[in-house]
mmCIF file of C-alpha atoms in Angstrom:
data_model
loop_
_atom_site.group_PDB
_atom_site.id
_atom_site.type_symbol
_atom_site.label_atom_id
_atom_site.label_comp_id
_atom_site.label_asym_id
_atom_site.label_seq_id
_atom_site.Cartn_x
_atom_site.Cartn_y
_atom_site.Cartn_z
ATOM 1 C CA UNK A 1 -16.658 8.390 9.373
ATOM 2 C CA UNK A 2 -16.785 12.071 9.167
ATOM 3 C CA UNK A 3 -18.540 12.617 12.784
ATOM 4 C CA UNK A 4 -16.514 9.790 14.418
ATOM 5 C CA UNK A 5 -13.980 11.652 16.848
ATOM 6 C CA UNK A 6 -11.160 9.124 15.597
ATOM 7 C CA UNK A 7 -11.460 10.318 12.303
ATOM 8 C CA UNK A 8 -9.852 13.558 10.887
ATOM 9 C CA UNK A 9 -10.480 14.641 7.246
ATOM 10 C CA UNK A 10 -7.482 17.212 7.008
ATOM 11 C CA UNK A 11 -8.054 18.013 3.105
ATOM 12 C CA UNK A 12 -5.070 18.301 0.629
ATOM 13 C CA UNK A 13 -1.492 18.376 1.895
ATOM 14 C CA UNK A 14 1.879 18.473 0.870
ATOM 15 C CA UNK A 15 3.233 15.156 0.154
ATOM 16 C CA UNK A 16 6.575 15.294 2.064
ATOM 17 C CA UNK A 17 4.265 16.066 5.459
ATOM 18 C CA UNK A 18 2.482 12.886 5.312
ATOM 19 C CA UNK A 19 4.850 10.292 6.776
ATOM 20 C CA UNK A 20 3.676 11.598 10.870
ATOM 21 C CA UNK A 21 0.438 11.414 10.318
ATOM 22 C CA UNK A 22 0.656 7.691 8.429
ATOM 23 C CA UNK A 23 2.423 7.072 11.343
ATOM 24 C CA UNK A 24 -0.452 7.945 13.818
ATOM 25 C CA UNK A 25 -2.907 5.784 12.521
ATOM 26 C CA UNK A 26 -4.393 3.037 13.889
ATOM 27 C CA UNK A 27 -5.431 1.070 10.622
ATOM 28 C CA UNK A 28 -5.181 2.693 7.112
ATOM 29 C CA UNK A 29 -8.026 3.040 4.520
ATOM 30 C CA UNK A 30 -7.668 3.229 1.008
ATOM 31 C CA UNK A 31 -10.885 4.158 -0.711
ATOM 32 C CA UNK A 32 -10.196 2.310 -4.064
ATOM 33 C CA UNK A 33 -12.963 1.741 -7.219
ATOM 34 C CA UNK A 34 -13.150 -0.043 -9.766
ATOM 35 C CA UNK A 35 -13.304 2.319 -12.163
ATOM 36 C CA UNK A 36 -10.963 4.630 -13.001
ATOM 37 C CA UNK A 37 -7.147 3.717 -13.035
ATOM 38 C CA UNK A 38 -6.924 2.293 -9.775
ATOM 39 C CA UNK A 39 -7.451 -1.001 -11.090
ATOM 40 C CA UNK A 40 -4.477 -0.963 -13.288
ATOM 41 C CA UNK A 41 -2.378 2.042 -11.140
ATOM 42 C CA UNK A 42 0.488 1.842 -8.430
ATOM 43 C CA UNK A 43 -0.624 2.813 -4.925
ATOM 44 C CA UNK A 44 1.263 5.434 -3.715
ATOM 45 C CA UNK A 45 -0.317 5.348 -0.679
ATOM 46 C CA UNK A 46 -0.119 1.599 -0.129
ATOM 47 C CA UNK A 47 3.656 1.689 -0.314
ATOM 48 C CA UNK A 48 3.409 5.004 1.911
ATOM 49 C CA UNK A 49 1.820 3.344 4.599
ATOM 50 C CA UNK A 50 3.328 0.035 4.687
ATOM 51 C CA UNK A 51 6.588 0.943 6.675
ATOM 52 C CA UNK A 52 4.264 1.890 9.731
ATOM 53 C CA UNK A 53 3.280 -1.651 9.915
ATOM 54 C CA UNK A 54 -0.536 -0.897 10.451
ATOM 55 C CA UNK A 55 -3.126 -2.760 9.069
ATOM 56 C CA UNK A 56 -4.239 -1.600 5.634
ATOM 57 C CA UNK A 57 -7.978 -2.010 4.515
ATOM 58 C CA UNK A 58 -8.644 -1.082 0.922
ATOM 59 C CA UNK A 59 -12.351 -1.082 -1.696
ATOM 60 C CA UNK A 60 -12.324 -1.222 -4.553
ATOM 61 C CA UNK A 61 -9.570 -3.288 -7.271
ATOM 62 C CA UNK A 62 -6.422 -2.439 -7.426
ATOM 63 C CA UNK A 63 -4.085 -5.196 -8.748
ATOM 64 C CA UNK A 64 -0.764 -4.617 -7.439
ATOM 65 C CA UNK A 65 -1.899 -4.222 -3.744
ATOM 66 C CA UNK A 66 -3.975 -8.112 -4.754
ATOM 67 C CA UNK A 67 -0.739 -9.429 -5.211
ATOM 68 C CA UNK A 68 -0.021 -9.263 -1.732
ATOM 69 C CA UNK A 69 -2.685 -10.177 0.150
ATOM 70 C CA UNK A 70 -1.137 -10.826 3.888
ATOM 71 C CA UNK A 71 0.232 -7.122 3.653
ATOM 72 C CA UNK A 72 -3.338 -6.014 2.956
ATOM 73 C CA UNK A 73 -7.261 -6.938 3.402
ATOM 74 C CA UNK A 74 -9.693 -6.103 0.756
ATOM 75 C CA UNK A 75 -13.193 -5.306 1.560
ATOM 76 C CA UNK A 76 -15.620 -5.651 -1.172
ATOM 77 C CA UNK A 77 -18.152 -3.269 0.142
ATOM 78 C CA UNK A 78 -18.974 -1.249 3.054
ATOM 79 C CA UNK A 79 -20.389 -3.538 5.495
ATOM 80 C CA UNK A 80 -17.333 -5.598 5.187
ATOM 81 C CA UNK A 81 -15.153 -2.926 5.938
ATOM 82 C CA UNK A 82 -16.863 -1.944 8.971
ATOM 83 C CA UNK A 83 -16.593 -5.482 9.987
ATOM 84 C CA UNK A 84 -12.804 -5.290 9.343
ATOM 85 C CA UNK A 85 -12.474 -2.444 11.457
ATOM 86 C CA UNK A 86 -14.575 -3.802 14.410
ATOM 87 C CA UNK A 87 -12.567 -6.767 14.316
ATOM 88 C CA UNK A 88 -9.065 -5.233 13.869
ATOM 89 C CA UNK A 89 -10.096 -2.849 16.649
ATOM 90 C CA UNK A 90 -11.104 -5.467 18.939
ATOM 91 C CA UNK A 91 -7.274 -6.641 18.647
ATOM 92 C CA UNK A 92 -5.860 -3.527 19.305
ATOM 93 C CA UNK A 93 -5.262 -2.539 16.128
ATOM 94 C CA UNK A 94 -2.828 -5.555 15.580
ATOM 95 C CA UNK A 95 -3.105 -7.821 12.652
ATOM 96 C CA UNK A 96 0.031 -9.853 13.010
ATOM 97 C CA UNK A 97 1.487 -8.601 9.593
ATOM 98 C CA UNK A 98 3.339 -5.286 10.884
ATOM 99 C CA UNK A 99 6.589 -6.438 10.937
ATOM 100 C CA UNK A 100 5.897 -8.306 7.575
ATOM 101 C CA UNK A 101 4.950 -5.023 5.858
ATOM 102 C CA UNK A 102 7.498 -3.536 7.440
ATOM 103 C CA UNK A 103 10.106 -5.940 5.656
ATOM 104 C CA UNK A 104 8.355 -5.615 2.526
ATOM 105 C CA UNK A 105 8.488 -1.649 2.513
ATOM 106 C CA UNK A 106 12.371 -2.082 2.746
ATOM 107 C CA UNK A 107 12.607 -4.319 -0.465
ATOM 108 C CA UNK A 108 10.467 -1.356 -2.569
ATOM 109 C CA UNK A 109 13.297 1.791 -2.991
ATOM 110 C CA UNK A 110 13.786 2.872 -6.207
ATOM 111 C CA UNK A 111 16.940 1.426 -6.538
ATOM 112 C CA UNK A 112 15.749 -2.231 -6.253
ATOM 113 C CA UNK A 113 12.668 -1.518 -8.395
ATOM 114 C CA UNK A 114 15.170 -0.372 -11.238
ATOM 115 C CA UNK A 115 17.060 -3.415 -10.794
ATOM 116 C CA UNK A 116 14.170 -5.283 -11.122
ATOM 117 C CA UNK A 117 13.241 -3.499 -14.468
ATOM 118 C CA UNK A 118 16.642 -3.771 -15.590
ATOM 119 C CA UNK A 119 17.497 -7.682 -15.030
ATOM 120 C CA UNK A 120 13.694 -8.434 -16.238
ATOM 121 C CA UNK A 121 15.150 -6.511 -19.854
ATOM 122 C CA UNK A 122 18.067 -8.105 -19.987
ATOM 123 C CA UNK A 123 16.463 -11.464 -19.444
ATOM 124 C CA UNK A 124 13.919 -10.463 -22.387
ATOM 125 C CA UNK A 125 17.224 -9.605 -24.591
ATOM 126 C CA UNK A 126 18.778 -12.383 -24.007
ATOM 127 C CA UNK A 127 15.816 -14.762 -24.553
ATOM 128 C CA UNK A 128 16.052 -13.003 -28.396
ATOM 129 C CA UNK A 129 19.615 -13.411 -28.445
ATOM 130 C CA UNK A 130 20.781 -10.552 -27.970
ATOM 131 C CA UNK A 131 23.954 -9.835 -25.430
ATOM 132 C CA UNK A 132 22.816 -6.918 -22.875
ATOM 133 C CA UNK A 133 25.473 -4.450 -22.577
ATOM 134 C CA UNK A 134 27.229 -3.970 -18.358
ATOM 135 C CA UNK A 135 25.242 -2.170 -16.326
#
């Protein structure tokens, strides 16, 4: 990937400059193992890249991003994702899911991930009889 002239290895930026140049790609790649946390983590990058709408190739095991597998295709080693890519490529970089990760980028703020958490504890209080106090 490193002497393709599509690819660009920029090295470490700030975090709040990354959105443009999510934006510019053509597919994403997440270079996940299986060792580590990633298995077990959040992707960061996943949820950074799914407003773009862009397909999103990932290695490795990462079990939140398995969850939703229309918003993302996992290759299990390298020959599959080059095969990925050749095929994505060969339909102009269109999958058929942008508008579907699109949608599901909207439903992951902060705030609805909260309220999540917070009606999934109240559910667990009152399943032990206890009365949750008002939000």
């Amino acid at each position: 990937m490193q002497r393709s002239p599509r690819c660009r290895f920029l090295g470490p930026l700030p975090y709040e400059t990354l959105q443009p140049y999510f934006a510019s790609l053509d597919a994403a790649v997440l270079p996940l193992t299986d060792g580590d946390i990633n298995p077990c983590s959040s992707p960061v990058r996943f949820f950074s890249q799914l407003p773009t709408g862009q397909p999103i190739l990932y290695t490795g095991t990462c079990a939140q991003i398995a969850e939703t597998p229309h918003l993302a295709e996992h290759c299990g080693d390298g020959q599959a994702l080059t095969a990925a890519l050749a095929r994505i490529a060969a339909a102009g970089f269109q999958d058929g899911h942008a508008a579907e990760r699109h949608r599901f980028a909207m439903g992951c703020t902060w705030q609805q991930r909260a309220a999540a958490m917070a009606d999934a504890l109240e559910a667990v209080l009152e399943a032990r009889g206890h009365t949750p106090s008002a939000r």
